[in-house]
Coordinates of C-alpha atoms in Angstrom, one line a residue:
Chain A
M1 CA 0.0 0.0 0.0
K2 CA 1.1 3.5 -0.7
P3 CA 2.3 5.6 2.2
L4 CA 0.3 8.7 3.1
K5 CA 2.1 12.0 2.8
I6 CA 1.0 15.1 4.6
A7 CA 3.3 18.2 4.3
D8 CA 6.7 16.6 4.6
K9 CA 5.8 13.6 6.7
E10 CA 5.1 10.0 5.5
F11 CA 2.7 7.7 7.3
T12 CA 2.4 3.9 6.8
S13 CA -0.8 3.8 8.9
R14 CA -3.9 5.6 7.6
L15 CA -5.7 5.4 10.9
F16 CA -5.4 8.5 13.2
L17 CA -6.6 8.3 16.7
G18 CA -8.1 10.6 19.2
T19 CA -7.2 10.3 22.9
G20 CA -10.3 11.7 24.7
K21 CA -12.9 9.7 26.5
F22 CA -10.8 6.7 27.6
G23 CA -11.4 5.3 31.0
S24 CA -7.7 5.5 31.8
N25 CA -4.5 6.7 30.2
K26 CA -3.4 3.1 30.2
D27 CA -6.4 1.9 28.2
M28 CA -5.7 4.8 25.8
E29 CA -2.1 3.8 25.3
E30 CA -2.9 0.2 24.7
A31 CA -5.5 1.1 22.2
V32 CA -3.1 3.5 20.4
L33 CA -0.5 0.8 20.2
A34 CA -2.9 -1.9 19.0
S35 CA -4.2 0.4 16.3
G36 CA -0.7 0.8 14.7
S37 CA -1.5 4.5 14.4
E38 CA 1.3 6.9 13.8
M39 CA -0.7 10.1 14.3
V40 CA -2.6 10.8 17.5
T41 CA -4.4 13.9 18.4
V42 CA -4.4 15.4 21.8
A43 CA -6.6 18.2 23.2
L44 CA -4.2 21.0 24.1
K45 CA -6.5 22.0 27.0
R46 CA -5.9 18.6 28.6
V47 CA -2.1 18.8 28.3
D48 CA -0.5 19.7 31.5
M49 CA 3.1 20.8 31.2
E50 CA 3.3 21.9 34.9
T51 CA 2.8 18.9 37.0
D52 CA 4.1 15.5 36.2
T53 CA 1.3 13.3 37.4
D54 CA -0.2 10.7 35.1
Q55 CA -0.2 12.5 31.8
I56 CA -1.8 11.9 28.5
I57 CA 1.4 12.7 26.6
T58 CA 3.7 10.6 28.8
H59 CA 1.7 7.6 27.6
L60 CA 2.3 8.5 24.0
Q61 CA 6.1 8.6 24.1
H62 CA 6.7 6.0 21.4
P63 CA 9.0 6.7 18.5
H64 CA 6.5 5.8 15.8
I65 CA 3.8 8.1 17.3
N66 CA 3.4 11.7 16.1
L67 CA 1.4 14.1 18.2
L68 CA -1.2 16.2 16.6
P69 CA -2.3 18.8 19.2
N70 CA -5.9 20.1 18.7
T71 CA -7.6 23.3 19.7
S72 CA -10.8 21.6 20.9
G73 CA -12.9 24.0 23.1
V74 CA -12.1 27.2 21.3
R75 CA -14.9 29.3 19.8
N76 CA -13.3 31.6 17.3
A77 CA -10.2 32.2 15.2
K78 CA -8.6 34.5 17.9
E79 CA -8.9 31.8 20.6
A80 CA -7.6 29.2 18.1
I81 CA -4.5 31.2 17.3
F82 CA -3.8 31.8 21.0
A83 CA -4.1 28.0 21.6
A84 CA -1.9 27.3 18.6
Q85 CA 0.9 29.5 19.8
L86 CA 0.7 27.9 23.3
T87 CA 1.0 24.5 21.6
R88 CA 3.9 25.4 19.5
E89 CA 5.8 26.5 22.6
A90 CA 4.7 23.7 24.9
M91 CA 4.8 20.7 22.6
E92 CA 7.4 21.8 20.1
T93 CA 5.4 21.0 17.0
N94 CA 4.0 23.2 14.3
W95 CA 1.4 20.6 13.4
L96 CA -2.1 21.5 14.4
K97 CA -5.6 20.0 14.2
L98 CA -7.7 23.1 14.0
E99 CA -11.1 22.7 15.7
I100 CA -13.3 25.7 16.1
H101 CA -16.7 24.8 17.4
P102 CA -18.7 27.7 18.9
D103 CA -21.6 25.4 19.4
P104 CA -20.8 23.2 22.4
K105 CA -24.0 21.1 21.9
Y106 CA -23.1 19.4 18.6
L107 CA -19.6 20.7 18.3
M108 CA -20.3 21.9 14.8
P109 CA -17.2 23.5 13.2
D110 CA -17.5 27.1 12.3
P111 CA -16.6 27.4 8.6
I112 CA -16.0 31.2 8.7
E113 CA -13.7 31.3 11.7
T114 CA -11.9 28.1 10.5
L115 CA -11.1 29.6 7.2
K116 CA -9.8 32.8 8.9
A117 CA -7.7 30.9 11.3
T118 CA -6.3 28.6 8.7
E119 CA -5.1 31.6 6.6
E120 CA -3.4 33.2 9.6
L121 CA -1.9 30.0 10.9
A122 CA -0.5 28.8 7.6
K123 CA 1.2 32.2 7.2
M124 CA 2.7 31.7 10.7
G125 CA 4.2 28.4 9.5
F126 CA 1.8 25.9 11.0
I127 CA 0.9 22.6 9.3
V128 CA -2.9 23.1 9.6
L129 CA -5.4 20.2 9.5
P130 CA -8.8 21.8 10.0
Y131 CA -11.9 19.9 11.2
I132 CA -14.8 21.0 9.0
H133 CA -18.2 20.2 7.6
A134 CA -18.3 18.0 4.5
D135 CA -18.4 21.2 2.4
P136 CA -16.6 20.9 -0.9
V137 CA -16.4 24.6 -1.6
L138 CA -14.9 25.2 1.9
C139 CA -12.3 22.6 1.2
K140 CA -11.2 24.4 -2.0
R141 CA -11.1 27.7 -0.1
L142 CA -9.0 26.1 2.6
E143 CA -6.6 24.8 0.0
D144 CA -6.2 28.3 -1.3
A145 CA -5.6 29.5 2.3
G146 CA -2.7 27.1 2.6
T147 CA -4.1 24.1 4.5
S148 CA -2.1 20.9 4.6
A149 CA -5.1 18.6 4.6
V150 CA -8.8 18.7 5.2
M151 CA -10.7 16.8 7.9
P152 CA -14.4 16.8 6.9
L153 CA -16.9 15.1 9.2
G154 CA -18.7 11.9 8.5
A155 CA -21.4 12.7 11.1
P156 CA -21.5 14.9 14.2
I157 CA -18.6 14.2 16.7
G158 CA -19.1 11.3 19.0
T159 CA -22.3 10.1 17.4
N160 CA -21.0 6.8 15.8
K161 CA -23.5 7.4 13.0
G162 CA -21.1 6.6 10.2
L163 CA -20.8 8.3 6.9
K164 CA -23.9 10.4 6.9
A165 CA -22.2 13.0 4.7
E166 CA -21.2 10.4 2.1
T167 CA -22.4 12.3 -1.0
F168 CA -20.4 15.4 -0.1
L169 CA -17.4 13.5 1.0
E170 CA -17.3 11.9 -2.5
I171 CA -17.1 15.3 -4.1
I172 CA -14.4 16.5 -1.7
I173 CA -12.3 13.4 -2.4
E174 CA -12.8 13.8 -6.1
Q175 CA -11.7 17.5 -6.1
S176 CA -9.1 17.7 -3.4
R177 CA -5.4 18.5 -4.0
V178 CA -4.6 17.9 -0.3
P179 CA -5.1 14.7 1.7
V180 CA -8.7 14.2 2.9
I181 CA -9.0 12.7 6.4
I182 CA -12.5 11.7 7.4
D183 CA -13.0 12.8 11.0
A184 CA -15.9 12.4 13.4
G185 CA -18.9 10.1 13.3
I186 CA -17.1 6.9 12.3
G187 CA -18.8 4.4 14.5
A188 CA -17.7 1.0 13.3
P189 CA -14.8 -0.6 11.5
S190 CA -17.1 -1.0 8.5
D191 CA -17.6 2.8 8.3
A192 CA -13.8 3.2 8.2
S193 CA -13.5 0.6 5.5
K194 CA -16.1 2.3 3.5
A195 CA -14.4 5.7 3.9
M196 CA -11.1 4.2 2.7
E197 CA -12.8 2.4 -0.2
M198 CA -14.2 5.7 -1.3
G199 CA -10.7 7.0 -1.6
A200 CA -10.3 9.0 1.7
D201 CA -6.6 9.3 2.5
A202 CA -7.1 8.5 6.2
V203 CA -9.7 8.4 8.9
L204 CA -9.6 9.6 12.5
V205 CA -11.4 7.6 15.1
N206 CA -11.9 8.3 18.8
T207 CA -15.3 7.6 20.5
A208 CA -15.9 4.3 18.7
I209 CA -12.7 3.0 20.2
A210 CA -12.6 4.8 23.5
V211 CA -16.1 3.7 24.7
A212 CA -16.0 0.2 23.2
G213 CA -16.3 -2.7 25.6
N214 CA -12.7 -3.6 24.9
P215 CA -10.9 -0.5 23.4
R216 CA -7.7 -2.4 22.5
E217 CA -9.5 -5.1 20.5
M218 CA -11.7 -2.4 18.8
A219 CA -8.5 -0.5 17.9
K220 CA -7.1 -3.6 16.2
A221 CA -10.4 -4.1 14.4
F222 CA -10.2 -0.5 13.0
K223 CA -6.6 -1.1 12.0
L224 CA -7.6 -4.1 9.9
A225 CA -10.6 -2.3 8.5
V226 CA -8.6 0.7 7.4
E227 CA -6.0 -1.5 5.8
A228 CA -8.7 -3.6 4.0
G229 CA -10.5 -0.5 2.8
R230 CA -7.3 1.1 1.5
M231 CA -6.1 -2.1 -0.2
A232 CA -9.5 -2.4 -1.9
F233 CA -9.3 1.2 -3.1
E234 CA -5.8 0.7 -4.5
A235 CA -6.8 -2.6 -6.1
R236 CA -9.7 -0.8 -7.7
L237 CA -13.2 -1.9 -6.9
G238 CA -15.4 -3.3 -9.6
K239 CA -18.2 -1.3 -11.0
I240 CA -21.5 -1.5 -9.1
S241 CA -24.4 -2.4 -11.3
S242 CA -28.0 -2.9 -10.3
H243 CA -28.5 -6.0 -12.4
A244 CA -26.2 -8.6 -13.9
E245 CA -27.4 -8.3 -17.5
A246 CA -30.2 -6.4 -19.2
S247 CA -33.1 -8.7 -19.5
S248 CA -34.6 -7.0 -22.5
P249 CA -32.0 -5.0 -24.3
L250 CA -33.3 -1.8 -25.9
T251 CA -30.9 -1.6 -28.7
Q252 CA -31.1 -5.2 -29.9
F253 CA -33.0 -4.1 -33.0
L254 CA -29.8 -2.6 -34.4
N255 CA -28.3 -6.1 -34.9
E256 CA -31.4 -7.6 -36.4
Chain B
M1 CA -35.7 45.0 23.7
Q2 CA -34.4 41.5 23.8
K3 CA -36.5 38.9 25.6
S4 CA -35.5 37.3 28.8
F5 CA -36.4 34.0 30.5
V6 CA -39.0 35.9 32.6
E7 CA -41.4 36.0 29.7
V8 CA -41.1 32.3 29.1
F9 CA -41.4 31.6 32.8
E10 CA -44.6 33.7 33.1
N11 CA -46.3 31.5 30.5
H12 CA -46.1 28.5 32.8
S13 CA -48.1 28.0 35.9
W14 CA -46.6 26.1 38.8
D15 CA -49.8 24.3 39.7
E16 CA -50.6 23.3 36.2
I17 CA -47.1 21.9 35.7
S18 CA -47.3 20.0 38.9
E19 CA -50.6 18.6 37.8
R20 CA -49.2 17.5 34.4
I21 CA -46.1 15.8 36.0
N22 CA -48.3 14.0 38.5
S23 CA -50.7 12.8 35.8
K24 CA -48.0 11.1 33.7
Q25 CA -48.7 7.4 33.1
E26 CA -46.5 4.4 32.5
A27 CA -47.1 4.7 28.7
D28 CA -45.7 8.3 28.8
V29 CA -42.6 7.1 30.6
I30 CA -42.0 4.2 28.1
R31 CA -42.4 6.6 25.2
A32 CA -39.9 9.0 26.8
I33 CA -37.4 6.3 27.5
N34 CA -37.6 5.0 23.9
S35 CA -37.6 8.3 22.2
P36 CA -34.4 9.2 20.3
K37 CA -34.7 12.9 21.1
R38 CA -36.5 13.9 24.3
N39 CA -38.4 17.1 24.8
L40 CA -39.7 18.9 27.9
E41 CA -42.8 16.7 27.9
D42 CA -40.6 13.7 28.0
F43 CA -38.6 15.3 30.9
M44 CA -41.9 15.6 32.8
A45 CA -42.6 11.9 32.3
L46 CA -39.1 11.0 33.4
I47 CA -39.2 13.0 36.7
S48 CA -42.8 11.9 37.4
P49 CA -43.8 9.3 40.1
A50 CA -44.8 7.1 37.2
A51 CA -41.1 6.7 36.2
E52 CA -40.0 5.4 39.5
P53 CA -40.4 1.7 38.5
F54 CA -38.2 2.4 35.5
L55 CA -35.2 3.7 37.3
E56 CA -32.8 0.9 36.2
E57 CA -33.8 1.4 32.6
M58 CA -33.3 5.1 32.9
A59 CA -29.9 4.6 34.5
Q60 CA -28.8 2.3 31.7
V61 CA -29.7 4.9 29.1
S62 CA -28.2 7.7 31.1
H63 CA -24.9 5.7 31.5
Q64 CA -24.8 5.1 27.7
L65 CA -25.5 8.7 26.7
T66 CA -22.9 10.0 29.2
K67 CA -20.3 7.6 28.0
E68 CA -20.8 8.5 24.4
R69 CA -20.7 12.2 25.0
F70 CA -18.2 12.6 27.8
G71 CA -16.3 9.3 27.7
K72 CA -15.2 7.6 30.8
T73 CA -14.0 10.8 32.5
I74 CA -14.9 12.9 35.6
Q75 CA -13.8 16.5 35.8
M76 CA -12.3 17.4 39.2
Y77 CA -12.7 20.9 40.8
A78 CA -12.5 22.5 44.2
P79 CA -14.6 25.3 45.6
M80 CA -12.7 28.2 47.2
Y81 CA -14.8 30.4 49.5
V82 CA -13.4 33.9 49.3
S83 CA -15.9 35.6 51.7
N84 CA -18.8 34.8 54.0
E85 CA -19.9 38.4 54.3
C86 CA -23.5 38.6 53.3
Q87 CA -26.3 41.1 53.4
N88 CA -29.0 38.6 52.4
I89 CA -31.2 36.8 54.7
C90 CA -31.6 33.3 53.4
T91 CA -33.2 31.2 56.1
Y92 CA -31.4 28.0 55.1
C93 CA -27.9 29.3 54.8
G94 CA -25.1 29.4 57.3
F95 CA -23.9 32.7 56.0
S96 CA -27.3 34.4 56.3
F97 CA -27.0 38.1 57.4
N98 CA -28.9 37.5 60.7
N99 CA -26.6 34.6 61.7
R100 CA -24.1 35.9 64.3
V101 CA -21.0 34.3 62.9
P102 CA -17.6 35.8 62.4
R103 CA -17.3 37.3 58.9
K104 CA -14.2 37.0 56.8
T105 CA -13.1 38.1 53.3
L106 CA -9.8 36.9 52.1
S107 CA -7.0 39.4 51.4
D108 CA -4.6 39.1 48.5
S109 CA -2.0 37.2 50.5
E110 CA -4.7 35.0 52.0
L111 CA -6.1 34.3 48.5
L112 CA -2.6 33.2 47.4
E113 CA -2.2 31.1 50.5
E114 CA -5.4 29.2 49.8
V115 CA -4.5 28.8 46.1
E116 CA -1.3 27.1 47.0
A117 CA -3.1 24.7 49.4
I118 CA -5.7 23.9 46.8
K119 CA -3.1 23.3 44.1
A120 CA -1.2 21.1 46.4
L121 CA -4.2 18.8 46.5
G122 CA -3.9 18.5 42.7
F123 CA -6.7 20.8 41.5
Q124 CA -6.4 22.9 38.4
H125 CA -10.1 23.9 38.2
V126 CA -11.3 26.2 40.9
L127 CA -14.7 27.6 41.8
L128 CA -14.7 31.0 43.6
V129 CA -17.6 31.3 46.0
S130 CA -18.9 34.2 48.1
G131 CA -21.9 35.6 49.8
E132 CA -23.4 38.9 48.7
A133 CA -21.7 42.0 50.2
N134 CA -21.8 44.5 47.4
Y135 CA -19.8 47.2 49.2
T136 CA -16.8 45.1 49.9
V137 CA -17.0 41.9 47.8
N138 CA -18.0 43.3 44.4
I139 CA -16.8 43.4 40.8
N140 CA -13.6 45.1 41.9
Y141 CA -12.9 42.5 44.5
F142 CA -13.6 39.6 42.0
S143 CA -11.6 41.2 39.2
N144 CA -8.6 41.6 41.5
A145 CA -9.0 38.0 42.8
V146 CA -9.2 36.6 39.2
K147 CA -6.2 38.6 38.1
L148 CA -4.3 37.4 41.1
I149 CA -5.0 33.7 40.5
R150 CA -5.5 33.5 36.7
D151 CA -2.0 32.1 36.0
K152 CA -2.3 29.5 38.8
F153 CA -5.3 27.6 37.5
A154 CA -6.3 26.2 34.1
N155 CA -10.0 27.0 34.7
I156 CA -11.8 29.5 37.0
S157 CA -15.5 29.5 37.7
I158 CA -17.4 31.8 40.0
E159 CA -20.5 31.3 42.2
V160 CA -21.2 34.8 43.6
Q161 CA -24.1 37.3 43.8
P162 CA -25.8 38.1 40.5
L163 CA -23.9 40.8 38.6
E164 CA -24.6 43.1 35.6
Q165 CA -23.8 42.1 32.1
E166 CA -20.9 44.5 31.8
E167 CA -19.4 43.0 35.0
Y168 CA -19.7 39.5 33.6
E169 CA -18.1 40.7 30.4
R170 CA -15.2 42.1 32.4
L171 CA -14.7 38.9 34.3
Q172 CA -14.9 36.8 31.1
E173 CA -12.2 39.0 29.6
L174 CA -10.1 38.4 32.7
G175 CA -10.4 34.7 32.3
V176 CA -13.5 33.5 34.2
Y177 CA -14.7 30.4 32.3
A178 CA -18.0 29.7 34.0
V179 CA -20.7 31.5 36.1
L180 CA -22.9 29.4 38.4
V181 CA -26.1 31.0 39.7
Y182 CA -28.8 28.9 41.2
Q183 CA -32.4 30.1 41.3
E184 CA -32.8 28.1 44.6
T185 CA -36.5 27.7 43.8
Y186 CA -38.6 28.6 40.8
H187 CA -41.7 29.0 43.1
R188 CA -42.1 32.7 43.4
D189 CA -44.0 32.8 46.7
T190 CA -41.8 30.2 48.3
Y191 CA -38.7 32.1 47.1
K192 CA -40.0 35.2 49.0
V193 CA -40.4 33.2 52.2
Y194 CA -36.8 31.9 52.1
H195 CA -35.3 35.1 50.9
P196 CA -37.1 37.8 52.9
K197 CA -34.4 40.5 52.9
G198 CA -31.4 41.7 50.9
K199 CA -30.9 42.1 47.1
K200 CA -31.4 38.4 46.7
S201 CA -35.1 38.8 47.6
N202 CA -35.7 40.2 44.0
F203 CA -36.8 37.0 42.3
N204 CA -36.9 38.4 38.7
Y205 CA -33.4 39.9 38.9
R206 CA -32.0 36.5 39.9
L207 CA -34.1 34.8 37.2
E208 CA -32.7 37.0 34.5
T209 CA -29.1 36.5 35.7
P210 CA -28.3 33.6 33.3
D211 CA -29.5 35.8 30.5
R212 CA -27.0 38.5 31.4
V213 CA -24.3 35.8 31.7
G214 CA -25.2 34.5 28.3
K215 CA -25.2 38.0 26.7
A216 CA -21.7 38.4 28.2
K217 CA -20.7 35.3 26.2
V218 CA -19.3 33.4 29.2
H219 CA -18.2 29.9 28.2
K220 CA -20.3 28.0 30.7
I221 CA -23.5 28.8 32.7
G222 CA -24.4 26.7 35.7
L223 CA -28.0 26.3 36.9
G224 CA -29.6 24.5 39.9
V225 CA -32.4 24.2 42.3
L226 CA -31.7 24.0 46.0
L227 CA -33.3 20.6 46.7
G228 CA -35.3 20.7 49.8
L229 CA -37.1 24.1 49.5
E230 CA -40.0 23.1 47.3
A231 CA -41.5 20.2 45.4
W232 CA -38.4 18.9 43.6
R233 CA -40.2 17.6 40.5
T234 CA -41.9 20.8 39.6
D235 CA -38.9 22.9 40.6
S236 CA -36.6 20.8 38.4
F237 CA -39.0 21.1 35.5
F238 CA -38.6 24.9 35.6
C239 CA -34.9 24.5 35.8
A240 CA -35.0 22.2 32.7
L241 CA -37.2 24.8 31.0
H242 CA -34.6 27.5 31.9
L243 CA -31.8 25.3 30.5
D244 CA -33.8 24.7 27.3
Y245 CA -34.4 28.4 26.8
L246 CA -30.8 29.4 27.5
Q247 CA -29.3 26.8 25.3
K248 CA -31.4 27.9 22.4
T249 CA -30.8 31.6 23.0
Y250 CA -27.1 31.6 24.0
W251 CA -26.0 28.7 21.9
Q252 CA -22.3 29.4 22.2
S253 CA -22.3 28.6 25.9
K254 CA -22.1 25.3 27.6
Y255 CA -24.3 24.4 30.5
S256 CA -24.1 22.6 33.8
I257 CA -26.6 21.5 36.4
S258 CA -25.8 21.1 40.1
F259 CA -27.8 19.3 42.7
P260 CA -27.4 21.0 46.0
R261 CA -29.4 19.0 48.5
M262 CA -30.0 20.8 51.7
R263 CA -27.4 19.9 54.4
P264 CA -27.3 20.9 58.0
A265 CA -25.6 24.2 58.9
E266 CA -25.4 26.6 61.8
G267 CA -28.7 28.4 62.5
I268 CA -30.7 27.0 59.6
I269 CA -34.1 25.4 59.2
E270 CA -34.9 21.9 58.3
P271 CA -35.6 21.1 54.7
N272 CA -39.2 21.6 53.7
V273 CA -39.1 18.7 51.3
I274 CA -37.0 15.6 51.6
V275 CA -35.3 14.5 48.4
S276 CA -34.3 10.9 48.8
D277 CA -31.3 9.2 47.1
K278 CA -33.7 7.5 44.8
N279 CA -35.3 10.8 43.8
L280 CA -32.0 12.3 43.1
V281 CA -30.9 9.4 40.9
Q282 CA -34.1 9.7 39.0
L283 CA -33.5 13.4 38.5
I284 CA -29.9 12.9 37.4
C285 CA -31.0 10.3 34.8
A286 CA -33.8 12.5 33.6
Y287 CA -31.6 15.5 33.0
R288 CA -29.1 13.3 31.1
M289 CA -31.8 11.8 28.9
F290 CA -33.3 15.2 28.3
N291 CA -30.0 16.8 27.5
P292 CA -27.1 14.5 26.6
D293 CA -24.5 17.3 26.6
V294 CA -25.3 19.1 29.9
E295 CA -22.6 18.8 32.5
L296 CA -23.9 17.3 35.8
S297 CA -22.0 18.1 38.9
I298 CA -22.0 16.2 42.2
S299 CA -20.5 18.0 45.2
T300 CA -19.2 16.8 48.6
R301 CA -22.6 17.5 50.1
E302 CA -23.4 13.9 49.0
S303 CA -22.2 10.8 50.9
E304 CA -19.3 8.6 49.9
K305 CA -21.6 5.8 48.8
F306 CA -23.8 8.0 46.7
R307 CA -21.0 9.7 44.9
E308 CA -19.3 6.4 44.1
S309 CA -22.6 5.1 42.7
V310 CA -23.3 8.1 40.4
V311 CA -19.9 8.0 38.7
P312 CA -21.2 5.8 35.9
L313 CA -24.7 7.1 36.1
G314 CA -24.5 10.4 34.4
A315 CA -22.3 12.7 36.6
T316 CA -19.5 14.5 34.8
S317 CA -17.8 16.6 37.4
M318 CA -17.0 16.3 41.1
S319 CA -15.5 18.4 43.8
A320 CA -13.4 16.8 46.5
E321 CA -11.9 17.6 49.9
S322 CA -14.0 20.8 49.8
K323 CA -13.9 23.5 52.5
T324 CA -16.9 25.7 52.6
N325 CA -15.5 28.5 54.8
P326 CA -13.3 31.3 53.6
G327 CA -9.7 30.4 54.3
G328 CA -10.7 26.8 55.0
Y329 CA -7.8 25.2 53.2
A330 CA -4.9 27.0 54.8
V331 CA -5.7 30.4 56.4
E332 CA -8.3 29.6 59.0
P333 CA -9.3 26.0 58.8
E334 CA -11.4 26.2 61.9
T335 CA -14.0 28.9 61.0
L336 CA -17.6 28.2 60.4
E337 CA -18.7 26.4 57.3
Q338 CA -21.6 27.4 55.0
F339 CA -22.7 23.8 55.2
E340 CA -21.2 20.6 56.4
I341 CA -19.7 18.4 53.8
C342 CA -20.5 14.8 53.8
D343 CA -17.8 13.1 51.8
E344 CA -14.7 14.3 53.6
R345 CA -12.2 12.0 51.8
P346 CA -9.0 13.5 50.5
A347 CA -8.9 14.5 46.8
S348 CA -6.4 11.7 46.1
A349 CA -8.8 9.1 47.5
I350 CA -11.7 10.5 45.4
A351 CA -9.4 10.2 42.3
N352 CA -8.6 6.6 43.2
M353 CA -12.3 5.8 43.7
I354 CA -13.0 7.2 40.2
R355 CA -10.2 5.2 38.7
K356 CA -11.5 2.1 40.4
K357 CA -14.8 2.6 38.8
G358 CA -13.0 2.5 35.4
Y359 CA -13.1 6.3 34.9
E360 CA -10.3 8.8 34.5
P361 CA -10.3 11.8 36.8
V362 CA -9.5 14.9 34.7
W363 CA -7.7 17.7 36.5
K364 CA -7.0 20.0 33.6
D365 CA -9.4 20.7 30.7
W366 CA -8.7 24.3 29.7
F367 CA -5.9 26.7 29.0
V368 CA -4.0 28.4 31.8
G369 CA -4.1 32.2 31.3
Q370 CA -6.9 32.3 28.8

């Protein structure tokens, strides 16, 4: 399978993981390792550089794991830029998952503020991966603004509803010049497979693994599903047709 | 002029709501439990006496919804009482104006001393609490206090007297993340009885406070009913109505509900209504089922056993090792408390209890200095 390239980094695994919602940091670490993921997102607001108690990031100190800090909790571009600057200092990375959701109920991303922040942050040298609605036009605007990838949602965060936005995701994948990572809503390994078969470059999964009965086994299941989906995409799926053969051909008369 | 909750409130009669809650039938409860999205009518069914036989089913739904939304985590916070000066008479409160207790307001150096003691317990989220003494403990006092401690905590909330919108804006700019203001009771006449004197006796001004907080774009607004003053089912319906109105109006804010159950304190009266553990569990589950994203907070007013049991049930935040007197952590540990706490275990023991339940205690969930 082809490696995934975002900015100047190559990834063998096309499964990204979120680190929230786990019952313990140990559960989280085991799931991350079982998933084979090389890109793990961490909410900056939960990172504590001051005290060295049981920390999220101490559990992610593995050479193959890249940290992708996110701005979860911010409501506008200004707050996002503040958080990004804190991140760059604290975590020594210029990679950023940009999440701006002014609506704390459904955590819907704000397209206007996201575009504004992406523009600014890209100029400041950040590798920006914005979380957005499955909006094809916004994706193109973000490309112009200097985004390094786009992360459209499959369904609202945490809902496990799957690829509700499928039709729009297809358009985004078709048109995009930057990697498309489907984020949010992926509830089962079959959803992840489906996303990869559609040609998504990667998927990001959190809730479906974190709140599973056995997060580690579920992480493994997602790993296999993502690989299977990608393999199928690269092997090129056969055409879908509604019936095997036309029962009464309409152009038969031409041969008579 | 922009509307406030008072208009919504005036369209509902206490007696009629009580009647509707009490007339809910088993079928209403089953419909509410099975509904994918629950409205206020469903909430009424879930808090009704008819729902009592369905408590286990409600708990299972509440557990699942909470897990999906919040994961297996509990946010930890500590209250920090900055003053017990108060010009209000609240007949149930240890700090009531007419109680002859020594009064204290923390100075700058005392604030910092308390901060160090609270931080040493592991806390990074703090809730500043005061009485209502507008000449001394006012916006200037709070601004100064917030400035002083802003870089010491990741998250600062306040539970103080109702303020004006501009004052909330100022505090939000300075780094206050949440404002908690409980109506105590939504029964207008009962409210008058319990709050006979002081600025707090103005029912409408208090009722409109969350509107002012919302207009000031504060990140989180906390609501609650003082359980024990009035019929809890009807009172909680009004609180849910308030929540519903606020969430639709100030959609950029988060919301939390607290469940202060009346506890003994110096010079106070007995609760008018007893809210049992079973009642409270029903209420917690009903809130969660009505609103999957509202934060539900359980304080140290509750017993060890109760707190342990509600970890997987829908609670999302907990205080621990709380002191309810100004200076209680370091400056003057022996002064009079606002109310007696019930779960007195150290914060580390609470964290261990949470871990044992398969949940992660979260100490930090916001940005220091923002």
